[in-house]
Coordinates of C-alpha atoms and ligand atoms in Angstrom, one line a residue:
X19 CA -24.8 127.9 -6.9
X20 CA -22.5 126.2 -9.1
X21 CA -23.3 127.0 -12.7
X22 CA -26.3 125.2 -14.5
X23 CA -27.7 125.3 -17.7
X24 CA -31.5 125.5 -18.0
X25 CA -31.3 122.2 -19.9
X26 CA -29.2 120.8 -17.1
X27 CA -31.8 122.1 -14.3
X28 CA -34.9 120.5 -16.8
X29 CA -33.5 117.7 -17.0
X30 CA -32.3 117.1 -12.9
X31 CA -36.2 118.4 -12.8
X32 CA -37.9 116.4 -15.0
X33 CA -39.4 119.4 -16.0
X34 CA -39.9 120.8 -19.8
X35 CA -36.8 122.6 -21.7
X36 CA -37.2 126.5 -22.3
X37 CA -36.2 127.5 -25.2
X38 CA -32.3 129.6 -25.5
X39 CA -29.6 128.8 -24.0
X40 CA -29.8 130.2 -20.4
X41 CA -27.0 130.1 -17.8
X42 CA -27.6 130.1 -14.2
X43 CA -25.1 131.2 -11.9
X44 CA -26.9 131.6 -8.6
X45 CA -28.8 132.3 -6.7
X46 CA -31.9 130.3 -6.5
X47 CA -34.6 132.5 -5.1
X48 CA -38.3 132.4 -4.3
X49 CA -38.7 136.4 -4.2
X50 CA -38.5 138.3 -7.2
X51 CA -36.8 141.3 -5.3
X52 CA -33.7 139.5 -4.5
X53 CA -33.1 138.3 -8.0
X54 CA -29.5 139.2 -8.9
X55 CA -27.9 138.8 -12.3
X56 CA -27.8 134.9 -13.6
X57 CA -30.1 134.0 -10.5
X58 CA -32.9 131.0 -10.5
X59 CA -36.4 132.1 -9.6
X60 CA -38.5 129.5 -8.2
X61 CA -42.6 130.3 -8.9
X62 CA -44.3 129.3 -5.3
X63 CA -47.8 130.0 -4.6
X64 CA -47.7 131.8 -1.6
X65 CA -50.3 132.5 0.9
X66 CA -51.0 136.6 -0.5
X67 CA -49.5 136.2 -3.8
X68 CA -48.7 133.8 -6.7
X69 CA -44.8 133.7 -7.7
X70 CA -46.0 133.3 -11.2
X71 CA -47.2 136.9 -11.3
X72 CA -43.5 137.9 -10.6
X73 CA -41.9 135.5 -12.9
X74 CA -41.7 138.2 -15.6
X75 CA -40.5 141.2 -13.6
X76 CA -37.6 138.5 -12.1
X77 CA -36.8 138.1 -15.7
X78 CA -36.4 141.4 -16.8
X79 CA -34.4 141.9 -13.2
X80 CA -31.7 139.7 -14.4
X81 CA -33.0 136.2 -13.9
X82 CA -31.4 133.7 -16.1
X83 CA -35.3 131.6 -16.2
X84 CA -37.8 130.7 -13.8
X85 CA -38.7 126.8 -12.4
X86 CA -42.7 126.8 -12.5
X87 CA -45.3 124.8 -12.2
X88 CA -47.2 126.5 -15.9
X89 CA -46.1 128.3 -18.3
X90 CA -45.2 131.9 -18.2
X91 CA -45.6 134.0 -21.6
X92 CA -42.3 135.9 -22.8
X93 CA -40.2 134.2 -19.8
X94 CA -37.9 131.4 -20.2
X95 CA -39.4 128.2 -17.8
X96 CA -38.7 125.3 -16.9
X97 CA -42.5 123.4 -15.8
X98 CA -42.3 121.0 -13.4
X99 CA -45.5 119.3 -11.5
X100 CA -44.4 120.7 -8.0
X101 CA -42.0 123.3 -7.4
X102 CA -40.9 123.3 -4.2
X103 CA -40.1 119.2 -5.1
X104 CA -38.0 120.3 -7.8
X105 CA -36.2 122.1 -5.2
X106 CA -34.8 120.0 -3.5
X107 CA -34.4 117.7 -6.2
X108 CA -31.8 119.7 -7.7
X109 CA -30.4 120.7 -4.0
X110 CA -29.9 117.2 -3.8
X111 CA -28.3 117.1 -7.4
X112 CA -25.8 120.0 -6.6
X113 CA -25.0 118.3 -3.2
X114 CA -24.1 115.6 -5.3
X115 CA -21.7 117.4 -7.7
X116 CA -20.1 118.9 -4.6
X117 CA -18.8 116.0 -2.9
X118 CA -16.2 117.7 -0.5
X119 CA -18.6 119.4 1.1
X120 CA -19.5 117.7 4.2
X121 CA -23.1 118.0 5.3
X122 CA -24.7 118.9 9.1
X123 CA -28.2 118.9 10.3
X124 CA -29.2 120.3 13.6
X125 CA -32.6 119.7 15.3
X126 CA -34.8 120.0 18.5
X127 CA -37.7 121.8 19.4
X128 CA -36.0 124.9 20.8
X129 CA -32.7 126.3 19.8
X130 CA -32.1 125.1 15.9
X131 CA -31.5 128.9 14.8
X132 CA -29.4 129.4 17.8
X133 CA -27.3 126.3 18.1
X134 CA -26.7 126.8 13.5
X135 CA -25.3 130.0 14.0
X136 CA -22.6 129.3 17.0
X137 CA -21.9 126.3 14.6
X138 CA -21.5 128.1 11.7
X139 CA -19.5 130.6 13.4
X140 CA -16.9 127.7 14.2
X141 CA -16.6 126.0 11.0
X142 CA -16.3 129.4 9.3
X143 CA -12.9 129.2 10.7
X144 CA -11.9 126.0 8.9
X145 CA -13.2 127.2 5.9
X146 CA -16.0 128.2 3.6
X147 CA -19.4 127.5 5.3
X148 CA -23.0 127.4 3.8
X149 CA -25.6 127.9 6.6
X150 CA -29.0 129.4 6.4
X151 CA -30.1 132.9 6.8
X152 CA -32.5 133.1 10.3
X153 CA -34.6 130.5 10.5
X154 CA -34.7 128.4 6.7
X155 CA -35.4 125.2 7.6
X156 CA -38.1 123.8 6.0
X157 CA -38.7 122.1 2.7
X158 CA -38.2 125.4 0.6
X159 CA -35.5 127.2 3.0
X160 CA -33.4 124.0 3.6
X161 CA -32.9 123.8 -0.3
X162 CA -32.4 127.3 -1.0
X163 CA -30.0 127.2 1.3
X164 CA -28.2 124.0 -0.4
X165 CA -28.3 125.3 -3.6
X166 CA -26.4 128.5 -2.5
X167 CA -23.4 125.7 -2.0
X168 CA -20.5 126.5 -4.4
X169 CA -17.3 124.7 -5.4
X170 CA -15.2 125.8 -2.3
X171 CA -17.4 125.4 0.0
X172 CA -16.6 122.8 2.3
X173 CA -19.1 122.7 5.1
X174 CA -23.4 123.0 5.2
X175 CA -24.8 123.9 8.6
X176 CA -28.2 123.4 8.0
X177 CA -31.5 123.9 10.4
X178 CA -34.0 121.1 9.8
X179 CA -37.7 121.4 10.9
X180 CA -40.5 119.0 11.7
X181 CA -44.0 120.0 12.4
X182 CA -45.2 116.0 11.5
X183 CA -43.7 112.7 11.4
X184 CA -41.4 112.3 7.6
X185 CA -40.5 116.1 7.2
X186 CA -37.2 115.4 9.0
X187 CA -36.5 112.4 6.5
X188 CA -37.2 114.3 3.9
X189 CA -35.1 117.1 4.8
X190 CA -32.2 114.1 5.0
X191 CA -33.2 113.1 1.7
X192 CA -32.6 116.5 0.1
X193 CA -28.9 117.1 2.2
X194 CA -28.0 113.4 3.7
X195 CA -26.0 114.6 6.4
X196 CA -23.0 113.5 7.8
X197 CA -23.3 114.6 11.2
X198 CA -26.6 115.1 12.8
X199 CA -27.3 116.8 16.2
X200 CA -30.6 116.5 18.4
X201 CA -30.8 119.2 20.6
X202 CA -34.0 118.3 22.5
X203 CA -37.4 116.9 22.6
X204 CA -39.9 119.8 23.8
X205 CA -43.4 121.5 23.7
X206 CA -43.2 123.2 20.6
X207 CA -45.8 122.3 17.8
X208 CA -47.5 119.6 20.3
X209 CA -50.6 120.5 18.8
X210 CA -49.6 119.0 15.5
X211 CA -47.5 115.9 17.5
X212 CA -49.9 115.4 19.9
X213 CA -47.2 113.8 22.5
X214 CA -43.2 114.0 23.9
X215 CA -42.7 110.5 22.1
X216 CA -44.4 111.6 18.6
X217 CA -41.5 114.6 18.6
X218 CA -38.8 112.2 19.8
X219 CA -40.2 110.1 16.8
X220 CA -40.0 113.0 14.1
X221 CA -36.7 114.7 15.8
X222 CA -34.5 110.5 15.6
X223 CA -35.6 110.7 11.6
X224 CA -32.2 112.8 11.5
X225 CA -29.9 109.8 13.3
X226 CA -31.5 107.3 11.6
X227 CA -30.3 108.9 8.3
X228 CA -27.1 109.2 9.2
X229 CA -24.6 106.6 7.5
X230 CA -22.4 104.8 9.4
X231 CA -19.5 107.0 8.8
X232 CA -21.2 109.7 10.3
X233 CA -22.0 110.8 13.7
X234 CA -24.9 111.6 16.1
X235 CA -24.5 114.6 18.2
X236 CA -27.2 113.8 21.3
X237 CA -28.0 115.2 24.2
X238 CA -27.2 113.6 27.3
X239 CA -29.5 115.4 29.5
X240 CA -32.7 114.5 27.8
X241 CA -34.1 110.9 27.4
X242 CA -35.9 110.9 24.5
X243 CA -32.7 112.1 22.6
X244 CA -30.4 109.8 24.2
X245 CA -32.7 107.0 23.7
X246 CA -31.9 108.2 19.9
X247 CA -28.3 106.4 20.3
X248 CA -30.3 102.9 19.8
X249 CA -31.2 104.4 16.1
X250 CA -28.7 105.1 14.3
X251 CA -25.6 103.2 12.7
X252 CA -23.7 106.7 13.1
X253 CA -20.9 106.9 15.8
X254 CA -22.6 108.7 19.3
X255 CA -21.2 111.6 20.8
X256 CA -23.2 112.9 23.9
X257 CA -22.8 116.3 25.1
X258 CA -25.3 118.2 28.2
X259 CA -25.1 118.9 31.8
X260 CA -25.7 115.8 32.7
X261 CA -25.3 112.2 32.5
X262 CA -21.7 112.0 31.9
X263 CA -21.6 113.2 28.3
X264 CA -19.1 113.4 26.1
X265 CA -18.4 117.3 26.0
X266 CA -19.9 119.1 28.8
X267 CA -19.7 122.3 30.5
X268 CA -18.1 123.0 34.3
X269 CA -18.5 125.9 36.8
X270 CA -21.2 127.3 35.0
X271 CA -21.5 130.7 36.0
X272 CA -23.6 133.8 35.0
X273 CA -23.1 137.3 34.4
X274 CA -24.9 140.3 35.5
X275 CA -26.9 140.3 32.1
X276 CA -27.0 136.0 31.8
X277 CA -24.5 135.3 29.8
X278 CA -22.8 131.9 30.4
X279 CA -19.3 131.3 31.5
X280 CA -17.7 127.7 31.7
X281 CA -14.8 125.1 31.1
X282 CA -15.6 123.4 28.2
X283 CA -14.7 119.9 28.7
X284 CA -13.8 117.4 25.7
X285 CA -12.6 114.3 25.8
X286 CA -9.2 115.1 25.0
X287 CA -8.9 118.6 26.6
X288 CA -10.7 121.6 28.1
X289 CA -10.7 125.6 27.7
X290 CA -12.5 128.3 29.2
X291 CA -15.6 129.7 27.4
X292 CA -17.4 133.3 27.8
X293 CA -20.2 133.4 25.9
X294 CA -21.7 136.4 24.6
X295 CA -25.2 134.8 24.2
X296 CA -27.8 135.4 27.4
X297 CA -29.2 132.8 28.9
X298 CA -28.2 129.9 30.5
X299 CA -30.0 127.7 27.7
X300 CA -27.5 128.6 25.3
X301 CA -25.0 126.1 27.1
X302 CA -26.3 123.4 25.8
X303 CA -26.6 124.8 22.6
X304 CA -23.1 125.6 22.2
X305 CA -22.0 122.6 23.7
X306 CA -23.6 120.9 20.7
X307 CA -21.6 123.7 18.7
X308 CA -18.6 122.2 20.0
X309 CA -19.3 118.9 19.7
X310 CA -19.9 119.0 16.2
X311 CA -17.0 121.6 15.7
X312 CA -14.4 119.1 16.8
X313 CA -15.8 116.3 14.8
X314 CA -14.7 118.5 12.0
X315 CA -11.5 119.4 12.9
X316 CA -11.4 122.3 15.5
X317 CA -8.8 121.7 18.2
X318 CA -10.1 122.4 22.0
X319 CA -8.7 125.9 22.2
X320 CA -9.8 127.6 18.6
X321 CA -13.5 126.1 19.7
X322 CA -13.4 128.0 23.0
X323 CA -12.4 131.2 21.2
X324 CA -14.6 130.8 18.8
X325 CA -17.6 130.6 21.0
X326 CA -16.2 132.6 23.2
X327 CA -16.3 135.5 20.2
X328 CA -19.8 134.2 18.3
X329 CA -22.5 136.7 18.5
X330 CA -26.1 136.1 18.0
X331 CA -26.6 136.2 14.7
X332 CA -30.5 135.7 14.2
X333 CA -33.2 138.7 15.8
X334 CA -34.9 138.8 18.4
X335 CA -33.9 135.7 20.2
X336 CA -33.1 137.2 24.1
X337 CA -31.6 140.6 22.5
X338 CA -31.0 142.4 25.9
X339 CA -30.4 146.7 25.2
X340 CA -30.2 149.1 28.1
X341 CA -32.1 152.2 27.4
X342 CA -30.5 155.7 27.8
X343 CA -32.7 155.4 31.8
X344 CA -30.9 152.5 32.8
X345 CA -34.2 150.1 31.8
X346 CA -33.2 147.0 30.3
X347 CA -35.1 145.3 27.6
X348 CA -34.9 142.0 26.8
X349 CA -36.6 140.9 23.2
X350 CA -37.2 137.3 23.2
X351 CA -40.3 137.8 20.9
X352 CA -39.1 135.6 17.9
X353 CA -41.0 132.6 18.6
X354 CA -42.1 130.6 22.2
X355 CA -43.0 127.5 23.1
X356 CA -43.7 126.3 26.5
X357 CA -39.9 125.3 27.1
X358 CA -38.3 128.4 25.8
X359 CA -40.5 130.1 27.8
X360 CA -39.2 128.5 30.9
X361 CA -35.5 129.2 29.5
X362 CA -36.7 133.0 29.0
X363 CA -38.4 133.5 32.7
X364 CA -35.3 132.0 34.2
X365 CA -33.0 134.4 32.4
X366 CA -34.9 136.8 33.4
X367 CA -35.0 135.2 37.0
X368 CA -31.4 136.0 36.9
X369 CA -31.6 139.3 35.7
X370 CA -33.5 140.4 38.5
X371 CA -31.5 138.5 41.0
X372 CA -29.5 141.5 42.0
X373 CA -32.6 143.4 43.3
X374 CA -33.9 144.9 39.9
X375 CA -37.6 144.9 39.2
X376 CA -38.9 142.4 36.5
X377 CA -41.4 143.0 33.9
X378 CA -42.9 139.7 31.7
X379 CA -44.5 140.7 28.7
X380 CA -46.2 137.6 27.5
X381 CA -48.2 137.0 24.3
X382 CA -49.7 133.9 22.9
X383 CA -47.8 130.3 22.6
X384 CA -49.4 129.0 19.0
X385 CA -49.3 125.7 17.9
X386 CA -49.9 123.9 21.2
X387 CA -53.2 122.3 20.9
X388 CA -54.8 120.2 24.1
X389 CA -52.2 121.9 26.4
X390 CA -52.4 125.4 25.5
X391 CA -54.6 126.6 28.3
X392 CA -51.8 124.4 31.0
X393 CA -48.9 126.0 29.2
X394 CA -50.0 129.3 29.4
X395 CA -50.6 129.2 33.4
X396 CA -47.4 127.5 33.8
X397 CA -45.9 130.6 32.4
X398 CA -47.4 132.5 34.8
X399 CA -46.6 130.6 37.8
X400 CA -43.0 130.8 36.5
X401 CA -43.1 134.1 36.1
X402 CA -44.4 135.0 40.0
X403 CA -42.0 132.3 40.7
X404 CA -39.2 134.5 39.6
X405 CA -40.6 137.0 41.7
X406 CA -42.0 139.7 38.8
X407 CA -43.3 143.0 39.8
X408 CA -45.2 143.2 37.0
X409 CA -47.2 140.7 34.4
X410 CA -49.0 142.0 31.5
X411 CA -50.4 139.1 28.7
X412 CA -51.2 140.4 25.5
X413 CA -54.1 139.1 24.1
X414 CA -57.3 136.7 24.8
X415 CA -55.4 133.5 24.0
X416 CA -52.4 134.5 26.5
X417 CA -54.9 135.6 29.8
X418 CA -54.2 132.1 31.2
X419 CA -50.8 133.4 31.7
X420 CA -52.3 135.7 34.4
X421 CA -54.2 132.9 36.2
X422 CA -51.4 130.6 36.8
X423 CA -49.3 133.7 38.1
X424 CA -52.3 134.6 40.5
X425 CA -52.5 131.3 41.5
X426 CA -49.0 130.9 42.8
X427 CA -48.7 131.8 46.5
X428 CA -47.2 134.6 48.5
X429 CA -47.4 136.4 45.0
X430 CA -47.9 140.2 45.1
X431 CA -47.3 141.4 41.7
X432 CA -49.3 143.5 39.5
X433 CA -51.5 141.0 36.8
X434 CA -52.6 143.3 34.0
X435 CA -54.1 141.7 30.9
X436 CA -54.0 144.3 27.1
X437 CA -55.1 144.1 24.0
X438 CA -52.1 144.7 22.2
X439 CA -48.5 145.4 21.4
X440 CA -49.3 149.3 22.1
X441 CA -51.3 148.9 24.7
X442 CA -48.8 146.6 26.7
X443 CA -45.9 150.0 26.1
X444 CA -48.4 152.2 27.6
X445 CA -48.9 150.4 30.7
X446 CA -45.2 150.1 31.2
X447 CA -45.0 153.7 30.5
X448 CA -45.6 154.9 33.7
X449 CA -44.5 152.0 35.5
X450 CA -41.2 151.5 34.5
X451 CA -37.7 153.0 36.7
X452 CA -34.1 152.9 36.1
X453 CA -32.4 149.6 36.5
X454 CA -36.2 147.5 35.8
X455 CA -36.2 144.6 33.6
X456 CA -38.8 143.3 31.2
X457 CA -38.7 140.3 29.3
X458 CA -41.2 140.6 25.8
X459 CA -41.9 136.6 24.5
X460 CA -44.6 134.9 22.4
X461 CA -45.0 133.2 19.4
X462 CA -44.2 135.0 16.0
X463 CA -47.9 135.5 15.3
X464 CA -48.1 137.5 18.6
X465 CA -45.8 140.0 16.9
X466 CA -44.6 141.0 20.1
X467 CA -41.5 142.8 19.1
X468 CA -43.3 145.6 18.8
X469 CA -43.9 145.9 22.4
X470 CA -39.4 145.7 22.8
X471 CA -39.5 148.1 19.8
X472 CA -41.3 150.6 21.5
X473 CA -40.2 150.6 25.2
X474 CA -36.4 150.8 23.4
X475 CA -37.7 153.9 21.2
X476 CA -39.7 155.9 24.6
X477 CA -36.2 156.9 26.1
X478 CA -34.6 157.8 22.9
X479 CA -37.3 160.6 21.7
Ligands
ATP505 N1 -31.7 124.9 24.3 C1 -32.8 125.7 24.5 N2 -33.8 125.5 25.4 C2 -34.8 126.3 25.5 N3 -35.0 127.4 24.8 C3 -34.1 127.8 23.9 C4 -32.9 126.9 23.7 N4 -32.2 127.5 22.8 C5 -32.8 128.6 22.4 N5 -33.9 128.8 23.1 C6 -34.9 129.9 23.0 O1 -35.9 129.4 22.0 C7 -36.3 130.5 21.2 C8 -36.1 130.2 19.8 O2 -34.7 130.0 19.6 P1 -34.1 129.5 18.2 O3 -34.6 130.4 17.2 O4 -32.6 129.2 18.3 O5 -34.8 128.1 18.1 P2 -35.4 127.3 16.9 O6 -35.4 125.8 17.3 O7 -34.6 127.6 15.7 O8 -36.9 127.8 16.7 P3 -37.9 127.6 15.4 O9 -38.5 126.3 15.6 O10 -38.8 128.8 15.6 O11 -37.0 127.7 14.2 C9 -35.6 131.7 21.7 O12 -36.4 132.4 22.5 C10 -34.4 131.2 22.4 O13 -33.9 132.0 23.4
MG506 MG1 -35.2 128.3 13.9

């Protein structure tokens, strides 16, 4: 962060002036155990645990004083009504003391995370780059993220979220982008949105906010985000499979473990891309990437090699590892929605294309509301679609899954529904040979990971 007085920080805040003359140099965190010297700790109540109990040990670990919402005894703080507001309040006060640095916002249902880090992996090359760590998108990560923003830093990549209608334009309010990308318009949180056009409606908060200077990265291939075009005063670049955009990919082809090779094609050039992402769903997201790369300088050729070289930076989004047997596990257990899903089983489609076995693991899709029960059986008839040997769902809320598959004809797979992460690895125990796949995917809470955790850790014992 750039250095801030306490009495600077109260007075951006609004909030009450500690006594001495603290100094904070950075960073601004919300976790007491990643206070460093000079750093900023932000008091949240949290769902196990109140930040104000921690304010004092952050002091003693080097923090210069503590934004709170009461007073702490013994530790310099500043009081402020609402804490997480007064962080992005002064996110939004650095921003403006840094104004060099030019400002992008990526959304979508599926793919933020993804689509920030090829992005950041580009600009990086121009020069110094501010993008989140995993998945900080919301109204405490996208300002923490901000406020790690120093004097030479030139770009902010930043992910922003919307579970409801306004989060997005509050997000734009804390870090008004100058370029904005829509990625898509999917399935995820349609519990909370209730409909396609309520997302569409949340996700075009981020063009509207764009000035006219600026410009909206949209893709082509979905309807609800080029119908995004009509709202914004921001220039339009398109980019997609199809519909003519902008910057697209040709000769898409996969390799034997998914992972996407292509022409990129600009509007002034092309260059052959390899990526090292799996998944054919990761095209898209770095043709966004690229789109918003060239906007800030990158020539054709340095955005190819950057993408070509980008790894996945974030966990546990399609992480394929062989095992020592020749079994190849594919941990896609960060998150799901219905759409990502899809994207998953298709991967994994591919995978088995070749004549290897395929495994689906499948937990629980949260957040999904009236169409939880239909997205779940989809799944399943995607998954006997691509032909899997074997389906296990993990959990009450994710049986549907095996319906659907059952359902589909000409289907001879195993169904097998478990309790649990454990209980999932010891059905695959004995079934498992050299050269099968298995996909593991559902929604954080599912905690599926474990399931990829422990088929990877069998063969290494
Ligand atoms: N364009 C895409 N279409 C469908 N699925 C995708 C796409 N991009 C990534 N995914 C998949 O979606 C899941 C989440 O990816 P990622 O973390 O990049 O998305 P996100 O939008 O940041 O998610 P979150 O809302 O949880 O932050 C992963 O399983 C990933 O493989
Ligand atoms: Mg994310």
């Amino acid at each position: 962060m750039i250095p801030l007085t306490l009495a600077e920080i109260a007075a951006i805040t609004g909030g009450s002036v500690p006594p001495g003359a603290g100094l904070v140099t950075g960073p601004v965190v919300v976790d007491s155990r990643r206070v460093t010297q000079g750093a900023l700790f932000a008091a949240l109540p949290g769902e196990h645990a109140d930040g104000h109990d921690f304010a004092q040990a952050a002091v003693a670990a080097g923090a210069a004083g503590v934004l709170a919402s009461r007073p702490v005894p013994g530790v310099p703080a500043i009081v402020v009504p609402d804490v997480t507001a007064a962080l992005g309040v002064l996110a939004r006060a650095v921003l403006g003391r840094l104004p060099a640095a030019i400002v992008t916002g990526i959304t979508g249902s599926s793919g933020k995370t993804s689509t920030k880090d090829l992005t950041a992996q580009l600009a990086e090359r121009l020069g110094p780059t501010v993008a989140p760590e995993g998945s900080f998108n919301n109204e405490i990560g996208l300002p923490l993220t901000v406020l790690r923003a120093a004097e030479s830093t030139r770009f902010l990549v930043l992910e922003m979220s919307a579970r409801g209608i306004g989060h997005i334009a509050a997000l734009c309010d804390i870090a008004p982008p100058r370029i904005g990308a829509v990625l898509n318009v999917g399935r995820a949180h349609a519990g909370e949105f209730g409909s396609l056009d309520a997302v569409a409606k949340a996700k075009g908060e981020l063009p509207e906010a764009l000035p006219a200077g600026g410009v909206a990265v949209l893709n082509a291939g979905d309807p609800r985000v080029l119908a995004m075009a009509a709202r914004t005063a921001a220039r339009v670049v398109t980019f997609g499979r199809d519909g003519k955009p902008d910057v697209c990919a040709e000769d898409v082809r996969l390799d034997d473990l998914g992972r996407a090779s292509f022409r990129l094609v600009m509007p002034d050039a092309s260059a052959p891309v390899t990526l090292r992402l799996h998944g054919a769903h990761h095209v898209p997201n770095a043709l966004a990437a690229a789109a918003i790369a060239a906007e800030l300088g990158m020539d054709t050729p340095a955005i190819a090699a950057a993408l070509s070289e980008a790894t996945a930076r974030s966990k546990r989004r399609m992480e394929v590892r062989e095992r020592p047997d020749g079994v190849l596990v594919v941990n896609d257990a960060y998150n799901a929605n219905p759409d990502s899903t899809r994207a998953a089983i298709e991967a994994l489609g591919h995978l088995t294309s070749g004549g290897r076995r395929g495994f689906a693991v499948l937990g629980h899709m949260a957040e999904l509301g009236d169409i939880a029960a239909e997205s779940h059986e989809e799944a399943g008839h995607l998954a006997a679609r691509a032909g899997v040997t074997g389906l296990i769902a993990v959990g009450e809320e994710a049986r549907p899954v095996l319906d659907g598959a059952r359902a589909e004809p000409g289907w001879h797979g195993a169904a097998i529904a478990v309790p649990d992460a454990p209980a999932a690895v010891d059905v695959l125990r004995n079934q498992l040979r050299p050269g099968d796949v298995v996909l593991v995917k559902a929604s954080k809470a599912a905690g599926l990971w474990e399931v990829a955790d422990g088929l990877l850790a069998e063969v290494s014992r």
